Amino acid sequence: MFGLYLGSVFPLRDLIRLLANAASLMAIVHVLVSLLLPSVGVMDASWEATGVYAGAWRGLTPHKNMLGAYSSMHALVLLFAILTFKDRMRWLYIAGFFLSMLSLYEARSTTAILILFMCVFIILVMKICQIFPNLAWTSILICLVFLPLICLSVFTDNFLADLFAMLDKNPQMSGRFPLWDLAISRVNERFWLGYGHEVFWDPDDLYVRYIAEKLRYSPHYSHNGAIETLLNGGFLLLLLLFFSYLASIYKSVRLVIKNPDKTIVILPLCFLVLFLLANLTESHVLARNNLIWALFVAMSFAALLELKNPMPCKRS
């Protein structure tokens, strides 16, 4: 409901202003807490047996990965605010952008950094599509068809192991692969409708205890948006999410193509890409008190309303 309110009440330009103000404030707070209150803002060795998380920033979030996800989102929003607004607030957005990048670096979240770089790549591709609109849909279709094929061709043999070694990452995605296997094995028992929202990970459930014994820690969710959606609402909910996401992508691409002189209209598409990539290793689908889920809803509605009521082109 919060996302629906944001997307339906605020035009895209006003929504970016609102988000940029909040992102600047949160970027400042995260850095100050991490530097001045390390007992709160910095993780210690107790989070993981090997102590690899020790020293990583978490700011006011519960975990470094969450700080990384929010910092990448803040940096993306602030980048668009810097490109859009030319008033005095732009200096605040510039400061917030660099502080967000600092938090992103200190959170040591490789996934969040790669997500931000992918969003910047999407911005460049969409700008090219705006300059050459006749090639827009062709370029998008090529990306949709050939990029997965390229990924399938290179993700063979020892490529993944070499990639994780280069990034200094655990080849099991910090224990996510075994967790995904154990969680997926229970999907078939409630394939169509799932177990109910946030019901599966009951710590008193026998199978959840079995998962905790196998992994040697107690998970509270599956660390993957698709798997968590299957557990919460089954295949029907995942199918609904899939078509909703495709419809949002289509509206966002149309919005970019129909407004070749406005960089601001690329944000909804970038955020949808961020949402998809963020759900590969975390779960933000229908999550409570989760800004990334709320903004997925907001950006989807903002793109739709912007198509129906285009905003005037402004410089400040």
Tab-separated table of C-alpha atoms in Angstrom:
chain	number	residue	atom	x	y	z
A	1	MET	CA	0.000	0.000	0.000
A	2	PHE	CA	2.890	2.358	0.716
A	3	GLY	CA	4.390	1.657	-2.720
A	4	LEU	CA	0.997	2.084	-4.361
A	5	TYR	CA	0.605	5.449	-2.613
A	6	LEU	CA	4.056	6.655	-3.716
A	7	GLY	CA	3.612	5.551	-7.325
A	8	SER	CA	0.080	6.871	-7.789
A	9	VAL	CA	0.300	10.200	-5.910
A	10	PHE	CA	3.762	11.494	-6.865
A	11	PRO	CA	4.777	12.148	-10.494
A	12	LEU	CA	8.096	10.552	-11.393
A	13	ARG	CA	10.004	13.809	-11.042
A	14	ASP	CA	8.591	14.488	-7.562
A	15	LEU	CA	9.140	10.865	-6.580
A	16	ILE	CA	12.826	11.098	-7.483
A	17	ARG	CA	13.139	14.311	-5.469
A	18	LEU	CA	11.518	12.639	-2.457
A	19	LEU	CA	13.678	9.515	-2.743
A	20	ALA	CA	16.862	11.532	-3.273
A	21	ASN	CA	16.219	13.571	-0.118
A	22	ALA	CA	15.674	10.404	1.904
A	23	ALA	CA	18.672	8.652	0.302
A	24	SER	CA	20.985	11.580	1.120
A	25	LEU	CA	19.852	11.581	4.737
A	26	MET	CA	20.271	7.831	5.111
A	27	ALA	CA	23.699	7.863	3.433
A	28	ILE	CA	24.888	10.428	5.979
A	29	VAL	CA	23.401	8.481	8.901
A	30	HIS	CA	24.917	5.146	7.831
A	31	VAL	CA	28.400	6.642	7.520
A	32	LEU	CA	28.170	8.516	10.836
A	33	VAL	CA	26.921	5.453	12.726
A	34	SER	CA	29.589	3.212	11.205
A	35	LEU	CA	32.390	5.656	12.020
A	36	LEU	CA	31.260	7.010	15.393
A	37	LEU	CA	29.388	4.006	16.825
A	38	PRO	CA	31.256	0.928	15.560
A	39	SER	CA	29.548	-1.269	18.185
A	40	VAL	CA	26.315	-0.583	16.281
A	41	GLY	CA	27.438	0.132	12.718
A	42	VAL	CA	30.275	-2.403	12.226
A	43	MET	CA	29.930	-6.188	12.235
A	44	ASP	CA	32.054	-8.346	14.528
A	45	ALA	CA	33.314	-11.928	14.353
A	46	SER	CA	30.262	-13.328	16.149
A	47	TRP	CA	28.195	-13.150	12.945
A	48	GLU	CA	30.076	-15.960	11.208
A	49	ALA	CA	32.286	-18.743	12.509
A	50	THR	CA	35.294	-17.784	10.368
A	51	GLY	CA	34.992	-14.104	11.240
A	52	VAL	CA	35.037	-13.035	7.582
A	53	TYR	CA	32.320	-10.433	8.244
A	54	ALA	CA	34.291	-8.726	11.001
A	55	GLY	CA	34.980	-5.069	10.208
A	56	ALA	CA	32.379	-4.759	7.463
A	57	TRP	CA	29.986	-1.824	7.804
A	58	ARG	CA	26.305	-2.421	8.388
A	59	GLY	CA	25.245	1.113	9.371
A	60	LEU	CA	21.740	1.097	10.830
A	61	THR	CA	20.806	-2.119	9.014
A	62	PRO	CA	20.934	-5.592	10.620
A	63	HIS	CA	23.555	-6.956	8.203
A	64	LYS	CA	26.253	-5.809	5.789
A	65	ASN	CA	24.429	-7.298	2.781
A	66	MET	CA	21.386	-5.195	3.554
A	67	LEU	CA	23.530	-2.068	3.798
A	68	GLY	CA	25.051	-2.986	0.432
A	69	ALA	CA	21.628	-3.433	-1.172
A	70	TYR	CA	20.301	-0.136	0.163
A	71	SER	CA	23.519	1.740	-0.649
A	72	SER	CA	23.377	0.597	-4.277
A	73	MET	CA	19.749	1.711	-4.433
A	74	HIS	CA	20.607	5.071	-2.833
A	75	ALA	CA	23.495	5.618	-5.267
A	76	LEU	CA	21.235	4.854	-8.241
A	77	VAL	CA	18.505	7.269	-7.122
A	78	LEU	CA	21.022	9.994	-6.294
A	79	LEU	CA	22.716	9.591	-9.684
A	80	PHE	CA	19.405	10.349	-11.400
A	81	ALA	CA	18.777	13.261	-9.018
A	82	ILE	CA	22.183	14.743	-9.893
A	83	LEU	CA	21.382	14.436	-13.597
A	84	THR	CA	17.882	15.886	-13.165
A	85	PHE	CA	18.053	18.738	-10.654
A	86	LYS	CA	20.313	21.763	-11.075
A	87	ASP	CA	19.363	23.700	-7.923
A	88	ARG	CA	21.287	23.987	-4.643
A	89	MET	CA	20.038	20.596	-3.466
A	90	ARG	CA	22.228	19.051	-6.138
A	91	TRP	CA	25.260	19.488	-3.875
A	92	LEU	CA	23.524	17.468	-1.167
A	93	TYR	CA	22.790	14.752	-3.732
A	94	ILE	CA	26.432	14.719	-4.866
A	95	ALA	CA	27.600	14.350	-1.259
A	96	GLY	CA	25.010	11.641	-0.625
A	97	PHE	CA	26.110	9.774	-3.755
A	98	PHE	CA	29.746	9.617	-2.667
A	99	LEU	CA	28.771	8.632	0.889
A	100	SER	CA	26.575	5.862	-0.532
A	101	MET	CA	29.514	4.633	-2.598
A	102	LEU	CA	31.681	4.684	0.541
A	103	SER	CA	29.095	2.611	2.435
A	104	LEU	CA	28.833	0.242	-0.518
A	105	TYR	CA	32.590	-0.272	-0.515
A	106	GLU	CA	32.897	-0.698	3.248
A	107	ALA	CA	29.960	-3.130	3.363
A	108	ARG	CA	32.101	-5.510	1.267
A	109	SER	CA	29.067	-6.630	-0.727
A	110	THR	CA	30.353	-7.744	-4.119
A	111	THR	CA	26.817	-8.545	-5.233
A	112	ALA	CA	25.583	-5.020	-4.514
A	113	ILE	CA	28.533	-3.484	-6.377
A	114	LEU	CA	27.886	-5.663	-9.428
A	115	ILE	CA	24.189	-4.750	-9.319
A	116	LEU	CA	25.022	-1.035	-9.381
A	117	PHE	CA	27.422	-1.493	-12.297
A	118	MET	CA	24.727	-3.417	-14.175
A	119	CYS	CA	22.261	-0.565	-13.589
A	120	VAL	CA	24.786	1.945	-14.947
A	121	PHE	CA	25.181	-0.295	-18.006
A	122	ILE	CA	21.388	-0.250	-18.469
A	123	ILE	CA	21.447	3.572	-18.326
A	124	LEU	CA	24.050	3.690	-21.120
A	125	VAL	CA	22.125	1.207	-23.281
A	126	MET	CA	18.866	3.102	-22.825
A	127	LYS	CA	20.512	6.424	-23.690
A	128	ILE	CA	21.708	4.846	-26.938
A	129	CYS	CA	18.157	3.613	-27.566
A	130	GLN	CA	16.845	7.146	-26.979
A	131	ILE	CA	19.323	8.561	-29.489
A	132	PHE	CA	18.522	5.835	-32.055
A	133	PRO	CA	14.863	4.939	-31.354
A	134	ASN	CA	14.559	2.759	-34.465
A	135	LEU	CA	17.079	0.361	-32.958
A	136	ALA	CA	15.592	0.377	-29.451
A	137	TRP	CA	13.395	-2.722	-29.510
A	138	THR	CA	15.929	-4.603	-31.625
A	139	SER	CA	18.690	-3.885	-29.109
A	140	ILE	CA	16.476	-4.911	-26.204
A	141	LEU	CA	15.468	-8.183	-27.883
A	142	ILE	CA	19.103	-8.974	-28.648
A	143	CYS	CA	19.976	-8.449	-24.992
A	144	LEU	CA	17.064	-10.623	-23.846
A	145	VAL	CA	17.938	-13.473	-26.226
A	146	PHE	CA	21.713	-13.508	-26.462
A	147	LEU	CA	22.830	-12.489	-22.990
A	148	PRO	CA	21.295	-15.599	-21.354
A	149	LEU	CA	22.895	-17.752	-24.082
A	150	ILE	CA	26.275	-16.148	-23.420
A	151	CYS	CA	25.841	-16.749	-19.703
A	152	LEU	CA	24.983	-20.415	-20.318
A	153	SER	CA	28.029	-20.862	-22.546
A	154	VAL	CA	30.539	-19.346	-20.133
A	155	PHE	CA	29.092	-20.714	-16.901
A	156	THR	CA	30.522	-24.159	-17.548
A	157	ASP	CA	33.362	-26.305	-16.254
A	158	ASN	CA	35.463	-24.333	-13.781
A	159	PHE	CA	34.277	-20.873	-14.824
A	160	LEU	CA	32.185	-20.307	-11.686
A	161	ALA	CA	34.954	-21.500	-9.397
A	162	ASP	CA	37.492	-19.226	-11.122
A	163	LEU	CA	35.085	-16.299	-10.992
A	164	PHE	CA	34.405	-16.704	-7.268
A	165	ALA	CA	38.138	-17.080	-6.604
A	166	MET	CA	38.838	-13.863	-8.528
A	167	LEU	CA	36.183	-12.049	-6.471
A	168	ASP	CA	37.424	-13.658	-3.253
A	169	LYS	CA	33.979	-15.147	-2.711
A	170	ASN	CA	32.797	-18.480	-1.339
A	171	PRO	CA	32.019	-20.808	-4.325
A	172	GLN	CA	28.848	-21.863	-2.481
A	173	MET	CA	27.663	-18.233	-2.304
A	174	SER	CA	28.292	-18.057	1.469
A	175	GLY	CA	26.264	-21.209	2.017
A	176	ARG	CA	23.341	-20.192	-0.196
A	177	PHE	CA	23.613	-23.131	-2.629
A	178	PRO	CA	23.085	-25.795	0.078
A	179	LEU	CA	20.281	-23.694	1.563
A	180	TRP	CA	18.554	-23.427	-1.828
A	181	ASP	CA	18.783	-27.197	-2.353
A	182	LEU	CA	17.218	-27.926	1.018
A	183	ALA	CA	14.456	-25.326	0.583
A	184	ILE	CA	13.562	-26.383	-2.978
A	185	SER	CA	13.197	-29.993	-1.859
A	186	ARG	CA	10.158	-28.912	0.194
A	187	VAL	CA	8.483	-26.858	-2.537
A	188	ASN	CA	6.812	-29.848	-4.216
A	189	GLU	CA	4.815	-30.668	-1.089
A	190	ARG	CA	2.890	-27.372	-1.436
A	191	PHE	CA	3.620	-26.629	-5.076
A	192	TRP	CA	0.539	-24.633	-6.098
A	193	LEU	CA	-0.234	-22.433	-3.069
A	194	GLY	CA	2.839	-22.741	-0.866
A	195	TYR	CA	2.900	-22.776	2.923
A	196	GLY	CA	1.549	-19.274	3.527
A	197	HIS	CA	3.283	-15.942	3.911
A	198	GLU	CA	6.357	-16.269	6.173
A	199	VAL	CA	5.046	-19.574	7.564
A	200	PHE	CA	7.694	-22.007	6.324
A	201	TRP	CA	10.641	-20.778	8.403
A	202	ASP	CA	9.091	-21.555	11.783
A	203	PRO	CA	12.100	-22.341	14.041
A	204	ASP	CA	10.062	-25.058	15.798
A	205	ASP	CA	9.307	-26.887	12.540
A	206	LEU	CA	11.072	-30.260	12.301
A	207	TYR	CA	12.334	-29.727	8.752
A	208	VAL	CA	13.583	-26.220	9.533
A	209	ARG	CA	15.504	-27.715	12.439
A	210	TYR	CA	16.881	-30.320	10.058
A	211	ILE	CA	18.004	-27.524	7.697
A	212	ALA	CA	19.675	-25.750	10.619
A	213	GLU	CA	21.540	-28.938	11.567
A	214	LYS	CA	22.701	-29.507	7.998
A	215	LEU	CA	23.863	-25.913	7.533
A	216	ARG	CA	25.081	-25.392	11.117
A	217	TYR	CA	23.122	-22.159	11.433
A	218	SER	CA	19.440	-21.234	11.678
A	219	PRO	CA	18.162	-19.562	8.478
A	220	HIS	CA	15.094	-17.331	8.661
A	221	TYR	CA	14.508	-17.156	4.896
A	222	SER	CA	15.841	-18.703	1.696
A	223	HIS	CA	18.062	-15.848	0.398
A	224	ASN	CA	16.357	-16.007	-3.005
A	225	GLY	CA	13.251	-14.167	-4.155
A	226	ALA	CA	11.899	-16.943	-6.417
A	227	ILE	CA	12.357	-19.720	-3.858
A	228	GLU	CA	10.858	-17.609	-1.088
A	229	THR	CA	7.875	-16.778	-3.305
A	230	LEU	CA	7.327	-20.493	-3.992
A	231	LEU	CA	7.405	-21.219	-0.260
A	232	ASN	CA	5.079	-18.325	0.570
A	233	GLY	CA	2.487	-18.612	-2.187
A	234	GLY	CA	3.454	-21.467	-4.449
A	235	PHE	CA	3.659	-21.559	-8.229
A	236	LEU	CA	0.548	-19.402	-8.638
A	237	LEU	CA	2.098	-16.511	-6.716
A	238	LEU	CA	5.378	-16.872	-8.616
A	239	LEU	CA	3.467	-16.833	-11.909
A	240	LEU	CA	1.596	-13.695	-10.847
A	241	LEU	CA	4.879	-12.018	-9.900
A	242	PHE	CA	6.447	-13.064	-13.216
A	243	PHE	CA	3.696	-11.525	-15.361
A	244	SER	CA	3.585	-8.437	-13.160
A	245	TYR	CA	7.329	-7.992	-13.629
A	246	LEU	CA	7.115	-8.463	-17.415
A	247	ALA	CA	4.291	-5.916	-17.632
A	248	SER	CA	6.331	-3.428	-15.588
A	249	ILE	CA	9.392	-3.966	-17.813
A	250	TYR	CA	7.291	-3.407	-20.934
A	251	LYS	CA	5.801	-0.173	-19.566
A	252	SER	CA	9.208	1.081	-18.469
A	253	VAL	CA	10.812	0.421	-21.865
A	254	ARG	CA	7.923	2.146	-23.651
A	255	LEU	CA	8.338	5.104	-21.323
A	256	VAL	CA	12.020	5.400	-22.246
A	257	ILE	CA	11.359	5.156	-25.993
A	258	LYS	CA	8.488	7.665	-25.946
A	259	ASN	CA	10.596	10.274	-24.112
A	260	PRO	CA	13.923	10.412	-25.962
A	261	ASP	CA	14.866	13.797	-24.456
A	262	LYS	CA	14.432	12.802	-20.790
A	263	THR	CA	17.048	10.821	-18.890
A	264	ILE	CA	14.827	10.742	-15.809
A	265	VAL	CA	12.441	8.214	-17.394
A	266	ILE	CA	15.159	5.522	-17.373
A	267	LEU	CA	14.965	5.201	-13.568
A	268	PRO	CA	11.924	2.858	-13.407
A	269	LEU	CA	13.618	0.399	-15.788
A	270	CYS	CA	16.902	0.608	-13.851
A	271	PHE	CA	15.111	-0.027	-10.599
A	272	LEU	CA	13.306	-3.040	-12.045
A	273	VAL	CA	16.698	-4.468	-13.063
A	274	LEU	CA	18.025	-3.730	-9.572
A	275	PHE	CA	14.995	-5.476	-8.061
A	276	LEU	CA	15.543	-8.586	-10.182
A	277	LEU	CA	19.273	-8.834	-9.436
A	278	ALA	CA	18.795	-8.103	-5.721
A	279	ASN	CA	16.398	-11.049	-5.501
A	280	LEU	CA	18.965	-13.512	-6.822
A	281	THR	CA	20.798	-13.688	-3.487
A	282	GLU	CA	18.267	-12.062	-1.130
A	283	SER	CA	14.478	-11.989	-0.935
A	284	HIS	CA	12.544	-8.728	-1.192
A	285	VAL	CA	9.277	-10.066	-2.645
A	286	LEU	CA	6.300	-9.150	-0.435
A	287	ALA	CA	8.758	-8.598	2.417
A	288	ARG	CA	7.524	-6.636	5.408
A	289	ASN	CA	8.993	-3.179	6.053
A	290	ASN	CA	11.117	-3.549	2.928
A	291	LEU	CA	11.733	-0.399	0.910
A	292	ILE	CA	12.983	-2.281	-2.159
A	293	TRP	CA	9.645	-4.125	-2.483
A	294	ALA	CA	7.644	-0.939	-1.872
A	295	LEU	CA	9.639	0.897	-4.539
A	296	PHE	CA	9.135	-1.965	-7.013
A	297	VAL	CA	5.396	-1.319	-6.687
A	298	ALA	CA	5.916	2.458	-6.777
A	299	MET	CA	8.091	2.416	-9.904
A	300	SER	CA	5.661	0.113	-11.720
A	301	PHE	CA	2.753	2.467	-11.092
A	302	ALA	CA	4.855	5.572	-11.742
A	303	ALA	CA	5.861	4.246	-15.177
A	304	LEU	CA	2.230	3.469	-16.034
A	305	LEU	CA	0.964	6.901	-14.951
A	306	GLU	CA	3.848	8.651	-16.697
A	307	LEU	CA	2.842	6.968	-19.960
A	308	LYS	CA	-0.711	8.265	-19.573
A	309	ASN	CA	0.225	11.745	-18.324
A	310	PRO	CA	3.701	12.723	-19.582
A	311	MET	CA	5.513	15.291	-17.478
A	312	PRO	CA	6.774	18.529	-19.007
A	313	CYS	CA	10.473	18.654	-19.782
A	314	LYS	CA	12.262	20.788	-17.150
A	315	ARG	CA	15.855	21.601	-16.427
A	316	SER	CA	15.639	22.295	-12.679
